[in-house]
Short mmCIF file of C-alpha atoms and ligand atoms in Angstrom, two decimals:
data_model
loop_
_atom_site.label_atom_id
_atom_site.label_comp_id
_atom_site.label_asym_id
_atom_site.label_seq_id
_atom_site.Cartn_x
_atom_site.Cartn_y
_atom_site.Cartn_z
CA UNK A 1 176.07 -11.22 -43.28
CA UNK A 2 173.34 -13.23 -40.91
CA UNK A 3 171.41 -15.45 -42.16
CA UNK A 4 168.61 -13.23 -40.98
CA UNK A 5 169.28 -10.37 -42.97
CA UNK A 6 169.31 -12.41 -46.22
CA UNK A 7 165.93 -13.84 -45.40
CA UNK A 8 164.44 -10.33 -44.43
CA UNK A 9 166.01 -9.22 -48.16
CA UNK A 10 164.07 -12.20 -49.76
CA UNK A 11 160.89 -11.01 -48.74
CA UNK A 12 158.81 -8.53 -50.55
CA UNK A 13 161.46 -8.07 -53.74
CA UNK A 14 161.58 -8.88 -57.04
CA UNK A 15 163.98 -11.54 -56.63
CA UNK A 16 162.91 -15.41 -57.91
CA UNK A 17 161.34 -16.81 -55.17
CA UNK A 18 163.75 -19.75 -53.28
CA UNK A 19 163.10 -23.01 -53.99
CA UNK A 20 162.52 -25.79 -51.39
CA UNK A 21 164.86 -27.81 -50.24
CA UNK A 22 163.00 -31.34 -50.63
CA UNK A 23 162.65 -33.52 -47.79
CA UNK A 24 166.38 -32.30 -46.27
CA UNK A 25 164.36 -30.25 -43.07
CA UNK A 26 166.55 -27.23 -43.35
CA UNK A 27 163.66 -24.55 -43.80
CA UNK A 28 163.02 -22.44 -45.58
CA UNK A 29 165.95 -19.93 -44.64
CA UNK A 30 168.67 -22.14 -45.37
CA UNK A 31 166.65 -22.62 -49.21
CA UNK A 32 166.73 -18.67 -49.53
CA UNK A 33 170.37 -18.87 -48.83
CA UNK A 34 170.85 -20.99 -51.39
CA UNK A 35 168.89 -19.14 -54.36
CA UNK A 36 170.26 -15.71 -52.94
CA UNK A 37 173.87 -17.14 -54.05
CA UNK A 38 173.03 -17.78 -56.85
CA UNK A 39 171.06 -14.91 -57.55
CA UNK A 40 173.59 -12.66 -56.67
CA UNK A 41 175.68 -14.34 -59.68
CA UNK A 42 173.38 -13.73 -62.06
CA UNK A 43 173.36 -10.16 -60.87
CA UNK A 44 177.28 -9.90 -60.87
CA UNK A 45 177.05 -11.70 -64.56
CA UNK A 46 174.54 -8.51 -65.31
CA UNK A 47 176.73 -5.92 -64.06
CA UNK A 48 176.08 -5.64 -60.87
CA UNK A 49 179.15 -4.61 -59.06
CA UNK A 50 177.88 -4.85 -55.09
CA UNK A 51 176.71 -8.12 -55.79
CA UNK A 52 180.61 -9.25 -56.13
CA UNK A 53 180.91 -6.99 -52.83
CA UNK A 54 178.26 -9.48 -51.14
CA UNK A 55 179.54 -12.77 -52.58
CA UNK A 56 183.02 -12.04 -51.09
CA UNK A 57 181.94 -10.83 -48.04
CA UNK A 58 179.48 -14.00 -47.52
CA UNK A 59 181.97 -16.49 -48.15
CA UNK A 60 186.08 -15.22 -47.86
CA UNK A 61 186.00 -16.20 -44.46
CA UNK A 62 184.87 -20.19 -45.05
CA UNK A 63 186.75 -20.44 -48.28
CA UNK A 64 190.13 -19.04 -46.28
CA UNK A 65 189.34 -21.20 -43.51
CA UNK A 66 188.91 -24.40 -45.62
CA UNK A 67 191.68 -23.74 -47.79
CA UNK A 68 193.88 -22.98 -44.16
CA UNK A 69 193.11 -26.02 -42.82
CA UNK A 70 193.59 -27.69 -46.35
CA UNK A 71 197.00 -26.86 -46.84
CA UNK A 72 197.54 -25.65 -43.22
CA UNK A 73 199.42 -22.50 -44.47
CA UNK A 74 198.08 -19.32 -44.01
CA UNK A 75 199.68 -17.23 -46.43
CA UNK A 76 199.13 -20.07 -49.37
CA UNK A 77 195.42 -20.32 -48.34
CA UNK A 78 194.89 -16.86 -48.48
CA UNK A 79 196.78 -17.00 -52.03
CA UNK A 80 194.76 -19.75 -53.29
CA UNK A 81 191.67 -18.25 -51.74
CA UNK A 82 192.19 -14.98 -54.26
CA UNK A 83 192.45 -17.34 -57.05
CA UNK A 84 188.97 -18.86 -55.86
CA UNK A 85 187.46 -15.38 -56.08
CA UNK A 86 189.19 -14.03 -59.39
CA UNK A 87 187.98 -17.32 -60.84
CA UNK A 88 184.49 -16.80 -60.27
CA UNK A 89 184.82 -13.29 -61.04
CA UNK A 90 186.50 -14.51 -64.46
CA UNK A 91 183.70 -16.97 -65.03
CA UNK A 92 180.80 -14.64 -64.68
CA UNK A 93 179.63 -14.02 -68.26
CA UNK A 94 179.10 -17.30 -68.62
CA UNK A 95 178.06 -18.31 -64.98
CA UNK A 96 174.25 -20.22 -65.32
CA UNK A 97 172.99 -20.91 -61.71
CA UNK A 98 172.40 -24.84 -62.73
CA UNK A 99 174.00 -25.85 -59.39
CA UNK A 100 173.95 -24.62 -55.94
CA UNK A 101 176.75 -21.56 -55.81
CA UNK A 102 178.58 -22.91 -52.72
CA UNK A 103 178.92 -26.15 -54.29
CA UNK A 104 180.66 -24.50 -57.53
CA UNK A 105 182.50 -22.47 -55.30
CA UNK A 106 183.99 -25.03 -53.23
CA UNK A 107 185.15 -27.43 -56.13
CA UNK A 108 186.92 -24.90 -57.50
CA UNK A 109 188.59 -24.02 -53.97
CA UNK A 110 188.87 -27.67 -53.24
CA UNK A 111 190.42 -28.71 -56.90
CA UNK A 112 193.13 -25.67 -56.02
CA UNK A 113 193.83 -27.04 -52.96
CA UNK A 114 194.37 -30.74 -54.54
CA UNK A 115 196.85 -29.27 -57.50
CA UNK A 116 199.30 -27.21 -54.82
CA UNK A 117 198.98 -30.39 -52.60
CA UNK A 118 200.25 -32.12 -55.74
CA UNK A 119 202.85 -29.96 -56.37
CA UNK A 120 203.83 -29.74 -52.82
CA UNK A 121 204.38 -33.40 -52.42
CA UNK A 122 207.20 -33.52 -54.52
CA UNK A 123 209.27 -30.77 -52.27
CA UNK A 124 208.36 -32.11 -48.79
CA UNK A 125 207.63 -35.35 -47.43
CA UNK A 126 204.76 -36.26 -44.69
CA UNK A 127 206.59 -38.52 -42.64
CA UNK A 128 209.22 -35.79 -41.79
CA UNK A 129 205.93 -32.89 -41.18
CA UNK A 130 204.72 -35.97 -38.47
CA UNK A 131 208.53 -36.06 -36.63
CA UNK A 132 209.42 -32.02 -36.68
CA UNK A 133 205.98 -30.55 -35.24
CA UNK A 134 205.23 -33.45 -33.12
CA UNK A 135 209.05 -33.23 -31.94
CA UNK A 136 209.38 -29.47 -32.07
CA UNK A 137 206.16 -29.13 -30.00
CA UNK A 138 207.04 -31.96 -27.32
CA UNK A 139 210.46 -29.85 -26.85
CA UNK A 140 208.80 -26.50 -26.53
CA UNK A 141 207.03 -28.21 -23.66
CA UNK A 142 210.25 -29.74 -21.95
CA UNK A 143 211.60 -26.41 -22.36
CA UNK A 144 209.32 -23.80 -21.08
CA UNK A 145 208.50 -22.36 -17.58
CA UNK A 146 205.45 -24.03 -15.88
CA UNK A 147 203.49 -20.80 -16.16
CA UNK A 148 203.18 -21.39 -20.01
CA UNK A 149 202.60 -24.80 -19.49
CA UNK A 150 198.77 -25.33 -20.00
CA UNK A 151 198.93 -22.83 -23.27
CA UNK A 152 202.24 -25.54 -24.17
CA UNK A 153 199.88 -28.23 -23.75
CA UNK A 154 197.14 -26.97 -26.07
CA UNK A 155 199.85 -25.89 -28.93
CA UNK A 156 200.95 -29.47 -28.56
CA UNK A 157 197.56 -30.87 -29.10
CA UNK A 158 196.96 -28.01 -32.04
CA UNK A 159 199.78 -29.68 -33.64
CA UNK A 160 198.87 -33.56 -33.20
CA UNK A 161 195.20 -32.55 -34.45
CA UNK A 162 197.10 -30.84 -37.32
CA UNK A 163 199.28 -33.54 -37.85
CA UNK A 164 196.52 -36.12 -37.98
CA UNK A 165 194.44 -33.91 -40.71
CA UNK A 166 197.47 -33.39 -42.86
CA UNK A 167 198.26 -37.21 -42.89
CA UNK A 168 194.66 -37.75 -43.99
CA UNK A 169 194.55 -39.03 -47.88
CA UNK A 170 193.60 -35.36 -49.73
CA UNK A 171 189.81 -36.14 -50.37
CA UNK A 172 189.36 -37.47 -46.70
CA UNK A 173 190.99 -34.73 -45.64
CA UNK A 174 188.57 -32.47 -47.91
CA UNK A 175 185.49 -34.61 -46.97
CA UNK A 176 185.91 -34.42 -43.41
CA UNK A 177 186.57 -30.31 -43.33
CA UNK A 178 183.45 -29.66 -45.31
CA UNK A 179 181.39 -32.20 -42.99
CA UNK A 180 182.75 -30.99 -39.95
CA UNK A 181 183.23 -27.41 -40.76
CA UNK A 182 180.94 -26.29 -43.28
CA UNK A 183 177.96 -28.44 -42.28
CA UNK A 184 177.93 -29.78 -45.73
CA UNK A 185 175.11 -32.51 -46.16
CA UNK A 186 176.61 -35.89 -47.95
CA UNK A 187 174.63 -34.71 -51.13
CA UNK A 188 176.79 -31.54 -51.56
CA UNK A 189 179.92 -33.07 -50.59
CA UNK A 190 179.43 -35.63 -53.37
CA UNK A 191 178.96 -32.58 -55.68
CA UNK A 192 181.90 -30.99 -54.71
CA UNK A 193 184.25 -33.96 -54.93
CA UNK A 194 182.75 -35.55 -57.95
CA UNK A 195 182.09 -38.74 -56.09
CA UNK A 196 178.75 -40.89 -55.02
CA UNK A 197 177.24 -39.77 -51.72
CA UNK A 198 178.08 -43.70 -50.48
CA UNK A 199 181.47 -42.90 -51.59
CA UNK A 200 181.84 -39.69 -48.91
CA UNK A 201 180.10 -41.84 -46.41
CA UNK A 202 183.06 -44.28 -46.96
CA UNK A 203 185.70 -41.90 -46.62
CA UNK A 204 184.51 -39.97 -43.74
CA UNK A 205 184.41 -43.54 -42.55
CA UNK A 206 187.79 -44.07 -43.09
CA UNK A 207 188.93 -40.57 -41.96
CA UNK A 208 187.04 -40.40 -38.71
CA UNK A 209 188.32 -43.62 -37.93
CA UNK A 210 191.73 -42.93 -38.61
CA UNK A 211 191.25 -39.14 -36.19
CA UNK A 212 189.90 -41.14 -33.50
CA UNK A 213 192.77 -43.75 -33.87
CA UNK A 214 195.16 -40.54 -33.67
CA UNK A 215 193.79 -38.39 -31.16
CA UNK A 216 192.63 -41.28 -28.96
CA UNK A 217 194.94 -40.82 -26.09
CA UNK A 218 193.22 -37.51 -25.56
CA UNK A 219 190.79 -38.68 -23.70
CA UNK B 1 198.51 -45.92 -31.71
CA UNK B 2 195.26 -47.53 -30.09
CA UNK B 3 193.14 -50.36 -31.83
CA UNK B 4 189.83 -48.63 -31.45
CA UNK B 5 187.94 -51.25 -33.99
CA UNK B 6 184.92 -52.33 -32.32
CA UNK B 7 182.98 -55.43 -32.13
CA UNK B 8 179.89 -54.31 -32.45
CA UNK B 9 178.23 -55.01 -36.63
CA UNK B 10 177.06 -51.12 -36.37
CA UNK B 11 180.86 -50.45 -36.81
CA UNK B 12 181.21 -51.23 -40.10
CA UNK B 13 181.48 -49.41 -43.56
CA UNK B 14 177.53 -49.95 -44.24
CA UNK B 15 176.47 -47.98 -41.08
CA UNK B 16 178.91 -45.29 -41.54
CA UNK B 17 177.07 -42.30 -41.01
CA UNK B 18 174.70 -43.45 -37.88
CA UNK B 19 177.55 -42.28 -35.39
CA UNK B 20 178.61 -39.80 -37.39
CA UNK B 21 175.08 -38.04 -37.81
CA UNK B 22 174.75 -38.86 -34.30
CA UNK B 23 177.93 -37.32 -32.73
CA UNK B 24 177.52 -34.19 -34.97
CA UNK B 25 173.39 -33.83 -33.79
CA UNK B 26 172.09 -34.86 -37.61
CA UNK B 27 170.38 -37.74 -37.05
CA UNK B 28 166.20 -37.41 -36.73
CA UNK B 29 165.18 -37.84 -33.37
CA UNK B 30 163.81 -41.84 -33.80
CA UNK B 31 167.00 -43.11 -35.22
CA UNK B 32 168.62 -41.01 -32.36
CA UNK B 33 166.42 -42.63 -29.56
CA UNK B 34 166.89 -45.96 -31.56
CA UNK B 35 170.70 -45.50 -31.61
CA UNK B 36 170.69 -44.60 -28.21
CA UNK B 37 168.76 -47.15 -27.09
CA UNK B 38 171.45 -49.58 -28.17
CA UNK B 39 174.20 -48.17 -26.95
CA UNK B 40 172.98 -48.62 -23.33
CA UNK B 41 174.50 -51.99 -23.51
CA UNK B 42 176.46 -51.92 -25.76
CA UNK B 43 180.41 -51.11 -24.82
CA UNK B 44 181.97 -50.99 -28.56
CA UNK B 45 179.57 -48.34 -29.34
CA UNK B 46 180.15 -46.38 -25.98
CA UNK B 47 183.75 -46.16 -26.37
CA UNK B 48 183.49 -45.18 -30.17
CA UNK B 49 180.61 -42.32 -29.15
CA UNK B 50 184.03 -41.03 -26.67
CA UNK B 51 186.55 -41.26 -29.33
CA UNK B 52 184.28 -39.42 -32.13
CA UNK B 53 183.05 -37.03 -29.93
CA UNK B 54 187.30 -36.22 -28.56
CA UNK B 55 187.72 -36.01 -32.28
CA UNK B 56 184.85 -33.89 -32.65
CA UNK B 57 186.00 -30.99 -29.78
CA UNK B 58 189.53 -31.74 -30.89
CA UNK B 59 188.97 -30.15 -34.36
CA UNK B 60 186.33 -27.03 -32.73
CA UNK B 61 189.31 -26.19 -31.02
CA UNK B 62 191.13 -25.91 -34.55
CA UNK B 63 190.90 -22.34 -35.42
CA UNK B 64 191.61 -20.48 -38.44
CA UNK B 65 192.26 -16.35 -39.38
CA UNK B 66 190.84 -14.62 -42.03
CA UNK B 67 192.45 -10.99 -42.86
CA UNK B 68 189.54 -9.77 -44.16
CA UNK B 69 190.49 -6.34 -45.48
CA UNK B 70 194.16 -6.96 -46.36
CA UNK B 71 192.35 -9.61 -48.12
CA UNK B 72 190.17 -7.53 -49.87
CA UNK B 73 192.91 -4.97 -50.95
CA UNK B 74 194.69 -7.12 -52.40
CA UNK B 75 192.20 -8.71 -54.62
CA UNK B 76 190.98 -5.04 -55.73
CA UNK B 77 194.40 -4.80 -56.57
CA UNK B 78 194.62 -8.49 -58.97
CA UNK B 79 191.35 -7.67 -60.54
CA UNK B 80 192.31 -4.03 -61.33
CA UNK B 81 195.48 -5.44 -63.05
CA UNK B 82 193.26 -7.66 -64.84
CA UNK B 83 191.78 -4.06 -66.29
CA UNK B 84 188.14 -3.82 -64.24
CA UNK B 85 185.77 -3.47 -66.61
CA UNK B 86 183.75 -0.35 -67.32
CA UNK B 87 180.45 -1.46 -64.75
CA UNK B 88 182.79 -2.41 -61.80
CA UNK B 89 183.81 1.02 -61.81
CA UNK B 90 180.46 2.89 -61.74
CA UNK B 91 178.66 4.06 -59.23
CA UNK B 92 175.50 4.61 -60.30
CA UNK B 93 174.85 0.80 -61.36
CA UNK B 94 174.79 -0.58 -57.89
CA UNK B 95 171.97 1.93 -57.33
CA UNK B 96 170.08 0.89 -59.99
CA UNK B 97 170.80 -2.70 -59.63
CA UNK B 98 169.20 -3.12 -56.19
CA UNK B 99 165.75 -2.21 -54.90
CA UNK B 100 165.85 -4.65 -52.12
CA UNK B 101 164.74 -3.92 -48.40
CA UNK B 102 165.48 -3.43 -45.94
CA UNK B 103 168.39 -1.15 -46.94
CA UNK B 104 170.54 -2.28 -43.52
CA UNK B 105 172.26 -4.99 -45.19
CA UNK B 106 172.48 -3.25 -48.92
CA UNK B 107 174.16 -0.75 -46.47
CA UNK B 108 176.86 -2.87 -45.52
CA UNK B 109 177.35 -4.67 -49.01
CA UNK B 110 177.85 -1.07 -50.16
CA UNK B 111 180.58 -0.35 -47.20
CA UNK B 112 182.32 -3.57 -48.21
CA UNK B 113 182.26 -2.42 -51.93
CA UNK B 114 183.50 1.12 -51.30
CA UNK B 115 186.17 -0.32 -49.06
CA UNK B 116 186.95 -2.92 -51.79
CA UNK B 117 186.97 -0.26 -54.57
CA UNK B 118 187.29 3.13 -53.33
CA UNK B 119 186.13 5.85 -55.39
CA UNK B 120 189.68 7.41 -56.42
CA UNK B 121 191.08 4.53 -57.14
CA UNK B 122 188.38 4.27 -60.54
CA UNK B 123 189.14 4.75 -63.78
CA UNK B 124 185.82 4.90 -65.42
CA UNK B 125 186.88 5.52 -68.83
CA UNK B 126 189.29 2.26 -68.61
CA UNK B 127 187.96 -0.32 -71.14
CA UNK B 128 187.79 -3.61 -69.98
CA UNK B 129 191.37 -5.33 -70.72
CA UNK B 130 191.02 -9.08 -72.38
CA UNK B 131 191.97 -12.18 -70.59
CA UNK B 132 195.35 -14.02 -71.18
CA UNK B 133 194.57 -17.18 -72.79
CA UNK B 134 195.39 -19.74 -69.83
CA UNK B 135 192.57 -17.26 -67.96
CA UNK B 136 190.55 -17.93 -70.57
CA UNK B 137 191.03 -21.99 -70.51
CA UNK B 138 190.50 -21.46 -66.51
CA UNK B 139 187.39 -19.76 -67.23
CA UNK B 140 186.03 -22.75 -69.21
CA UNK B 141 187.08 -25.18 -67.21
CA UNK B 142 185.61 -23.43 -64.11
CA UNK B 143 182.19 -22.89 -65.90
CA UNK B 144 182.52 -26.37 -67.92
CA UNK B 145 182.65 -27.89 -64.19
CA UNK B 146 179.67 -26.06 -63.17
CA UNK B 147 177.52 -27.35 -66.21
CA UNK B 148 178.75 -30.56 -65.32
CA UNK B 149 177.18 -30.26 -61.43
CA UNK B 150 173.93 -32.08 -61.09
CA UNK B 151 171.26 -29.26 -60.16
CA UNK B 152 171.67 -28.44 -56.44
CA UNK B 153 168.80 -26.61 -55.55
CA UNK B 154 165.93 -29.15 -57.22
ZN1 LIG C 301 176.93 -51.16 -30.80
#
């Protein structure tokens, strides 16, 4: 839903008006975003069914596509992305909108993603992901017709920009998706991993510098 | 694998976030002109702006699906084996629930809903079914974690 609409349903309601987001500069959309989250918790924890409706609609997509580039399998994103959703649907009667929603929302996406990247550790090494796609996706090159050869060249870069996430340390790796992709501030990443906001600063630090390291000879 | 670490003291650990802020448009426009400023002569910084930004189109080129209604079906499906309770399955307390305007995007929240949970498939009769016990423990850990969140939106 645009970030338009949800301002425009703000307005003139009997909704708790948003609060301000203090010093940050985001305006006062982006602070109605916020409360409208949460507000449509409370509703769902009231019984208010279309309010679950919204709340998936507004954020399946950036919970998939975190979780996706978290694990970098589709199918197990989209698994662990229904377990983010039946969680907060679980946790409704009790939900109290003491935190920002997305921030709730994405620690319990990003403490799924930690546990299966746990669990997957044990049944696959990294080293080996590195050598096959690298490998696989230099072949495919050697291989193929030069017709394909500029779409070879971008999977080949997909796969060294994959590579180069997935050898990231997992709260790097988390850090750096919700700076890059979500837009997170350092304040709500902090939140989300349980961390200081120096301590985020530090490992985007070390993350970007290790990406740059990586993808260096693309330039 | 190339030794991009710079010479310059804005490289370190303490200034983190200048580039960063910088490369991804955050930074306030007189630590930008400040930054800037320096990096007219200086080369470390120049040739780390080149490598963040590279990273920086590298990963907008990084795109993920979303299957969006198969998505949806199959999470109508989880939470109806869960047993839905009563509310989920009437109709009439979305319309009471919501008097907001204008009624374009209530429109499309109700779309998604009937989409999610089509009207034959309710059972409105169908008590709502009680949660396993390692749902439960989920539940309190999810809502334990959310008490323990330092208020977001003060
Ligand atoms: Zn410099």
């Amino acid at each position: 839903m645009p970030l338009r609409s949800v301002t425009l349903m703000m307005s003139g309601n009997n909704l708790p008006q948003p609060a301000m987001a203090n010093g940050v500069g985001k305006g006062m959309a982006v602070a109605a975003t916020l409360d409208f989250d949460a507000t449509l918790m409370l509703r769902v924890r009231d019984g208010c069914a279309s309010s679950y409706a919204t709340l998936l609609e507004r954020h399946r997509t950036p919970v998939i596509h975190f979780l996706f580039r978290m694990v970098q399998n589709q199918a197990i994103a989209e698994e662990l992305a229904q377990e983010v959703f039946l969680r907060v649907y679980r946790s409704r009667e009790k939900y109290e909108a003491s935190a920002k929603f997305t921030t709730w929302l994405f620690r319990i996406a990003t403490n799924l993603a930690f546990n299966w990247l746990r669990d997957e550790k044990g049944r696959k090494a990294q080293d080996s992901l590195q050598d096959e796609t690298a490998s696989n996706a230099t072949k495919k090159l050697c291989d193929r017709a030069p017709s394909v050869e500029s779409r070879l060249v971008y999977e080949v870069k997909l796969e060294e920009i994959r590579v180069a996430i997935g050898l990231l340390p997992e709260k790097q790796r988390a850090a750096v998706l919700m700076h890059k992709y979500e837009e997170m501030e350092y304040s709500q990443i902090a939140k989300v991993l349980g961390c200081s906001e120096s301590a985020v600063k530090s490992l985007l630090f070390r993350a970007y510098e290790c990406l740059r390291a990586r993808l260096a000879h693309y330039g | 694998m190339k030794d991009l670490r710079p010479s310059c003291p804005l490289h370190s650990e303490e200034h983190a976030s200048l580039l960063l802020d910088y490369c991804a448009r955050r930074l306030d426009p007189d630590r930008k002109a400040a930054l800037e400023a320096h990096m007219e002569h200086c080369a470390a910084c120049q040739e780390l702006r080149s490598a963040q930004r590279l990273v920086w189109d590298s990963l907008d080129s990084w795109e993920a699906s979303d299957t969006g209604w198969e998505f949806n079906q199959r999470l109508q499906e989880r939470l109806r084996q869960e047993g839905r309770p009563a509310w989920m399955d009437s109709v009439s307390t979305w319309r009471e629930g919501i008097s907001w305007k204008p009624a374009v995007p209530l429109a499309a929240a109700l779309a998604l809903w009937l989409m999610v949970f089509p009207p034959n498939g309710f059972n409105s009769s169908k008590p709502s079914a009680p949660q396993q016990p390692d749902q439960l423990e989920k539940v309190l850990e999810d809502v334990q974690m959310l008490q323990q969140l330092p208020l977001g939106r003060r």
